[in-house]
Short mmCIF file of C-alpha atoms in Angstrom, two decimals:
data_model
loop_
_atom_site.label_atom_id
_atom_site.label_comp_id
_atom_site.label_asym_id
_atom_site.label_seq_id
_atom_site.Cartn_x
_atom_site.Cartn_y
_atom_site.Cartn_z
CA ALA J 1 100.35 -112.46 -6.68
CA GLU J 2 102.83 -109.39 -5.91
CA LYS J 3 104.69 -110.24 -9.27
CA ASN J 4 101.58 -110.45 -11.30
CA SER J 5 101.17 -106.85 -9.91
CA LEU J 6 104.52 -106.01 -11.07
CA THR J 7 103.46 -106.28 -14.52
CA VAL J 8 100.21 -104.46 -14.22
CA SER J 9 101.25 -101.45 -16.26
CA ASN J 10 102.67 -100.92 -20.43
CA LYS J 11 104.10 -97.62 -19.58
CA ALA J 12 106.44 -98.36 -17.09
CA PHE J 13 109.55 -96.59 -16.77
CA GLU J 14 112.33 -98.36 -18.91
CA ALA J 15 113.89 -99.49 -15.90
CA GLU J 16 111.35 -101.60 -14.66
CA ALA J 17 112.09 -104.51 -16.61
CA ASP J 18 115.84 -104.76 -15.79
CA LEU J 19 115.21 -104.86 -12.18
CA ALA J 20 111.84 -106.91 -12.59
CA GLN J 21 114.19 -109.52 -10.12
CA ASN J 22 114.33 -107.46 -7.86
CA PHE J 23 110.95 -106.63 -6.61
CA ALA J 24 109.93 -110.44 -5.65
CA GLY J 25 108.47 -110.81 -2.47
CA LEU J 26 107.43 -107.56 -1.64
CA SER J 27 104.69 -108.43 1.35
CA GLU J 28 107.51 -110.47 3.02
CA TYR J 29 109.47 -108.15 6.14
CA PRO J 30 112.85 -107.20 4.81
CA ALA J 31 115.86 -109.26 6.01
CA LEU J 32 117.91 -106.47 7.97
CA ARG J 33 121.16 -106.41 6.36
CA GLU J 34 124.23 -105.59 8.76
CA SER J 35 126.56 -102.46 7.24
CA ILE J 36 129.53 -104.12 6.13
CA PRO J 37 132.76 -101.78 7.83
CA ALA J 38 134.47 -99.51 5.18
CA SER J 39 137.87 -100.82 4.70
CA PRO J 40 140.49 -98.50 6.01
CA GLU J 41 141.89 -98.71 2.35
CA ALA J 42 138.96 -97.94 1.11
CA THR J 43 138.28 -94.93 2.91
CA THR J 44 141.52 -93.79 2.17
CA GLN J 45 141.10 -93.95 -1.67
CA THR J 46 137.92 -92.18 -1.24
CA GLN J 47 138.94 -89.20 0.83
CA GLN J 48 142.32 -89.06 -1.70
CA GLN J 49 140.16 -89.19 -4.70
CA VAL J 50 137.58 -86.29 -3.53
CA GLN J 51 140.98 -84.47 -2.06
CA VAL J 52 142.37 -84.14 -5.65
CA PHE J 53 139.64 -84.38 -8.10
CA ASP J 54 138.53 -80.73 -9.94
CA CYS J 55 135.10 -80.50 -10.95
CA ALA J 56 135.76 -77.71 -13.17
CA ALA J 57 138.00 -79.90 -15.22
CA VAL J 58 134.77 -82.38 -16.15
CA THR J 59 133.36 -81.06 -19.71
CA ASP J 60 130.21 -82.41 -20.09
CA ILE J 61 128.02 -81.38 -17.12
CA PRO J 62 127.93 -78.02 -14.62
CA VAL J 63 130.09 -77.92 -11.84
CA VAL J 64 127.53 -78.00 -9.87
CA GLU J 65 126.24 -81.38 -10.77
CA CYS J 66 129.68 -82.67 -10.36
CA GLU J 67 130.03 -81.45 -7.30
CA ALA J 68 126.30 -83.81 -6.45
CA LEU J 69 128.15 -86.68 -8.03
CA VAL J 70 131.41 -86.13 -6.28
CA ALA J 71 129.34 -85.48 -2.91
CA LEU J 72 127.49 -89.16 -3.41
CA TYR J 73 130.85 -90.67 -3.87
CA ASN J 74 132.63 -89.27 -0.62
CA SER J 75 129.48 -90.16 1.30
CA THR J 76 128.84 -93.63 0.63
CA ASN J 77 132.29 -94.87 0.11
CA GLY J 78 133.19 -94.63 -3.32
CA GLY J 79 136.31 -96.44 -3.16
CA GLN J 80 134.53 -99.39 -1.68
CA TRP J 81 131.67 -99.81 -4.29
CA GLU J 82 131.26 -102.37 -6.09
CA TYR J 83 131.75 -100.83 -9.72
CA ARG J 84 132.88 -97.24 -9.77
CA LEU J 85 134.63 -97.36 -13.32
CA ASN J 86 135.65 -93.89 -14.16
CA TRP J 87 134.46 -92.47 -11.53
CA LEU J 88 136.62 -89.45 -10.15
CA ILE J 89 139.34 -90.24 -13.23
CA SER J 90 137.39 -88.66 -16.50
CA THR J 91 136.89 -85.98 -16.93
CA THR J 92 133.64 -86.89 -19.01
CA ALA J 93 130.68 -88.01 -16.47
CA GLY J 94 128.89 -89.63 -19.21
CA ASP J 95 131.71 -92.02 -18.91
CA TRP J 96 131.61 -92.63 -15.19
CA TYR J 97 129.55 -95.80 -14.34
CA GLY J 98 126.05 -95.62 -14.00
CA VAL J 99 125.69 -92.15 -14.94
CA THR J 100 123.60 -91.03 -18.16
CA VAL J 101 124.32 -87.28 -19.43
CA ALA J 102 122.28 -85.77 -21.88
CA ASP J 103 121.62 -82.45 -23.17
CA GLY J 104 125.07 -81.49 -20.92
CA HIS J 105 123.04 -82.28 -17.78
CA VAL J 106 122.91 -85.41 -15.32
CA THR J 107 119.52 -87.30 -16.33
CA LYS J 108 119.83 -90.65 -14.67
CA LEU J 109 121.87 -92.11 -12.15
CA ARG J 110 121.83 -95.88 -11.45
CA LEU J 111 123.77 -97.75 -8.69
CA PHE J 112 121.69 -100.45 -7.41
CA MET J 113 123.33 -103.38 -5.99
CA ASN J 114 126.50 -101.53 -5.52
CA ASN J 115 127.62 -101.70 -2.05
CA LEU J 116 126.88 -97.89 -1.72
CA ASN J 117 127.59 -97.73 2.49
CA GLY J 118 126.45 -94.73 3.80
CA VAL J 119 124.47 -91.65 4.17
CA MET J 120 122.80 -89.75 1.02
CA PRO J 121 123.75 -86.05 0.37
CA THR J 122 121.60 -82.87 0.38
CA GLU J 123 123.79 -82.00 -3.11
CA LEU J 124 121.12 -84.75 -4.92
CA GLY J 125 119.09 -82.20 -5.04
CA ASN J 126 121.01 -80.09 -6.91
CA LEU J 127 121.20 -82.70 -10.19
CA ILE J 128 117.53 -80.68 -11.03
CA PHE J 129 117.56 -82.55 -14.44
CA LEU J 130 117.76 -85.55 -13.49
CA GLU J 131 114.52 -88.26 -14.61
CA GLU J 132 115.63 -91.52 -13.03
CA LEU J 133 117.70 -91.81 -9.71
CA GLN J 134 118.06 -95.44 -8.70
CA LEU J 135 119.73 -96.62 -5.58
CA SER J 136 118.05 -99.63 -4.73
CA ASN J 137 119.45 -102.56 -3.10
CA ASN J 138 122.56 -101.23 -0.95
CA LEU J 139 123.50 -100.09 2.74
CA ILE J 140 122.40 -96.33 2.46
CA SER J 141 121.38 -95.48 5.84
CA GLY J 142 119.99 -91.73 7.54
CA ALA J 143 117.22 -90.06 6.24
CA ILE J 144 116.00 -89.15 2.77
CA PRO J 145 117.03 -85.65 2.12
CA ALA J 146 114.61 -82.88 1.60
CA SER J 147 116.24 -81.72 -1.54
CA LEU J 148 115.21 -84.29 -3.83
CA GLY J 149 111.81 -82.53 -3.58
CA ASN J 150 113.93 -80.12 -6.50
CA LEU J 151 114.09 -82.92 -9.05
CA THR J 152 110.90 -81.78 -10.87
CA TYR J 153 111.75 -84.04 -14.13
CA LEU J 154 112.05 -87.14 -11.92
CA LYS J 155 110.12 -89.78 -13.15
CA GLY J 156 111.40 -92.75 -11.08
CA LEU J 157 113.08 -92.59 -7.51
CA PHE J 158 114.26 -96.05 -6.46
CA LEU J 159 115.50 -96.68 -2.92
CA ASN J 160 114.04 -99.77 -1.67
CA GLU J 161 116.19 -102.18 0.26
CA ASN J 162 118.43 -100.08 2.28
CA GLN J 163 118.32 -98.82 5.89
CA LEU J 164 116.70 -95.58 5.77
CA SER J 165 115.17 -94.49 8.78
CA GLY J 166 113.08 -91.21 9.70
CA VAL J 167 110.15 -89.85 8.17
CA ILE J 168 109.30 -89.66 4.35
CA PRO J 169 110.11 -86.02 3.57
CA LEU J 170 106.72 -83.99 2.76
CA GLU J 171 108.98 -82.27 -0.21
CA LEU J 172 108.81 -85.48 -2.52
CA GLY J 173 105.09 -84.25 -3.01
CA LYS J 174 106.56 -81.38 -5.44
CA GLN J 175 108.10 -84.10 -8.16
CA SER J 176 104.91 -83.69 -10.22
CA SER J 177 106.79 -86.04 -13.13
CA LEU J 178 107.05 -88.82 -10.80
CA GLN J 179 105.82 -92.22 -11.66
CA HIS J 180 107.39 -94.57 -9.60
CA LEU J 181 108.27 -94.08 -6.15
CA TYR J 182 109.92 -97.11 -4.30
CA LEU J 183 111.13 -96.67 -0.74
CA PHE J 184 110.00 -100.49 0.26
CA ASP J 185 111.86 -102.74 3.09
CA ASN J 186 113.38 -99.75 4.22
CA GLN J 187 113.06 -98.59 8.26
CA LEU J 188 110.97 -95.40 7.38
CA SER J 189 108.52 -94.44 10.13
CA GLY J 190 106.13 -91.35 10.67
CA PRO J 191 103.06 -90.75 9.02
CA LEU J 192 102.21 -91.24 5.87
CA PRO J 193 102.82 -87.22 4.03
CA PRO J 194 99.43 -85.62 2.69
CA GLU J 195 101.22 -84.41 0.29
CA LEU J 196 102.11 -87.34 -2.01
CA GLY J 197 98.56 -86.85 -2.96
CA ASN J 198 99.72 -84.36 -5.08
CA LEU J 199 101.66 -86.67 -7.53
CA THR J 200 99.17 -87.28 -10.20
CA SER J 201 101.46 -88.55 -12.24
CA LEU J 202 102.35 -91.70 -10.20
CA LEU J 203 101.75 -95.16 -11.62
CA ASN J 204 103.57 -97.54 -9.12
CA LEU J 205 103.42 -96.50 -5.26
CA PHE J 206 105.60 -98.82 -3.13
CA LEU J 207 106.17 -98.25 0.82
CA SER J 208 105.47 -101.80 2.10
CA GLY J 209 108.03 -103.21 4.74
CA ASN J 210 108.24 -100.05 6.83
CA GLN J 211 107.60 -98.80 10.24
CA LEU J 212 105.21 -96.39 8.77
CA SER J 213 102.26 -95.09 11.37
CA GLY J 214 99.10 -93.68 11.33
CA PRO J 215 96.42 -93.04 8.98
CA ILE J 216 95.88 -93.18 4.97
CA PRO J 217 95.49 -89.68 4.10
CA ALA J 218 92.26 -88.73 2.42
CA GLU J 219 94.70 -86.63 0.00
CA PHE J 220 95.71 -90.44 -1.88
CA GLY J 221 92.70 -89.70 -3.79
CA GLY J 222 94.48 -87.49 -5.66
CA MET J 223 96.68 -89.97 -7.44
CA THR J 224 94.37 -90.50 -10.03
CA ASN J 225 96.64 -92.81 -12.13
CA LEU J 226 97.86 -94.87 -9.47
CA MET J 227 98.14 -98.21 -11.13
CA VAL J 228 100.12 -100.48 -8.07
CA VAL J 229 99.93 -98.90 -4.33
CA HIS J 230 101.65 -101.56 -1.59
CA LEU J 231 101.21 -100.39 1.71
CA GLU J 232 101.65 -103.53 3.64
CA ASN J 233 103.59 -104.22 6.52
CA ASN J 234 103.80 -101.33 8.23
CA GLN J 235 101.34 -99.86 11.65
CA LEU J 236 99.20 -98.10 9.77
CA SER J 237 96.17 -96.95 11.47
CA GLY J 238 93.06 -95.26 11.27
CA THR J 239 89.40 -96.41 8.69
CA ILE J 240 90.13 -96.74 5.03
CA PRO J 241 89.39 -93.40 3.38
CA PRO J 242 86.59 -93.17 1.11
CA GLU J 243 88.88 -91.17 -1.17
CA PHE J 244 90.38 -94.30 -1.54
CA GLY J 245 87.96 -95.22 -3.90
CA TYR J 246 88.38 -92.20 -6.36
CA LEU J 247 91.61 -94.19 -7.61
CA GLN J 248 90.09 -95.70 -10.91
CA SER J 249 93.56 -96.63 -12.56
CA LEU J 250 93.81 -99.26 -9.79
CA ASP J 251 94.73 -102.38 -11.06
CA GLY J 252 96.64 -104.25 -7.56
CA ALA J 253 96.01 -102.60 -3.98
CA TYR J 254 97.62 -104.18 -0.78
CA LEU J 255 96.44 -102.94 2.77
CA ASN J 256 97.60 -106.11 4.32
CA ASN J 257 99.53 -106.54 7.61
CA ASN J 258 98.65 -103.11 9.57
CA GLN J 259 96.32 -101.85 12.15
CA LEU J 260 93.70 -100.59 9.85
CA SER J 261 90.13 -100.46 11.67
CA GLY J 262 86.22 -99.47 10.77
CA THR J 263 84.52 -100.49 7.95
CA ILE J 264 85.57 -101.48 4.50
CA PRO J 265 84.70 -98.06 2.29
CA SER J 266 81.20 -98.62 -0.08
CA GLY J 267 83.77 -96.49 -2.96
CA THR J 268 85.81 -99.48 -3.10
CA GLY J 269 83.33 -101.22 -5.06
CA ASN J 270 83.46 -98.44 -7.84
CA LEU J 271 87.30 -99.91 -8.69
CA THR J 272 86.38 -101.69 -11.90
CA ASN J 273 90.03 -102.45 -12.79
CA VAL J 274 91.21 -103.98 -9.40
CA SER J 275 92.48 -107.58 -10.02
CA GLN J 276 93.91 -107.87 -6.53
CA LEU J 277 92.88 -106.13 -3.25
CA ASP J 278 94.38 -107.43 -0.59
CA LEU J 279 93.14 -105.80 2.97
CA SER J 280 93.86 -109.00 5.08
CA LYS J 281 95.13 -109.04 8.76
CA ASN J 282 94.19 -105.75 10.12
CA GLN J 283 91.05 -104.96 12.28
CA LEU J 284 88.97 -104.23 9.71
CA SER J 285 84.82 -104.55 11.24
CA GLY J 286 81.70 -104.84 9.89
#
């Protein structure tokens, strides 16, 4: 059932086809992956590269965007990445592995399954023309930077299957162009930010396999283009809000394995496009 939900949208972001094999088994609890300590050699290499590289010499993007890329390389031990072709070597950032440059700005950053080990730097928020940030299937820990809210052109944010902790920043609700938000299989906790309801362009919301708690915000009814929502395998409580019935574009909704209570709102019957609705393993009544 989970795999079928991933084929729902013909409007899906172009990265989806390449990554579909990584999105199987979304309803399962994530296997906690242990961080692999950076080797002294890789750490030394990273530090040396960062110290000698001069972003002023980069010819195809602004210095502030180059500095954001260097900050990511430094904070996730780039010397031990699996693929790092031309990083902090070439003075053309568009030649760096996983970096796409268009019209003089970084527009895509794809480093999934690449042994990034460390934290996300706040400087990523300076990549203001970024349309896709793909860092899934790594060993990234720590918090999601609130500065990502600056990325108002972002269409796809893929941070799934890492070791991210802390809360989901409410600033993500500023990303008016966002279509795909994948944060599943991390260690995120705290409430669902009501501000996410401002994501009126969102098609896919994947937050399963975390430690999120509290109610489903009524504001989520504002995501009127939402096609698939995965909230399963968390600690969500309270009732399913009546506003859930406003999501007329929904094809798949997975709220199972939580602590939801009360009755199923009658408005759920208005979701005429839904082909898969899973409310199992909760405390629903009536």
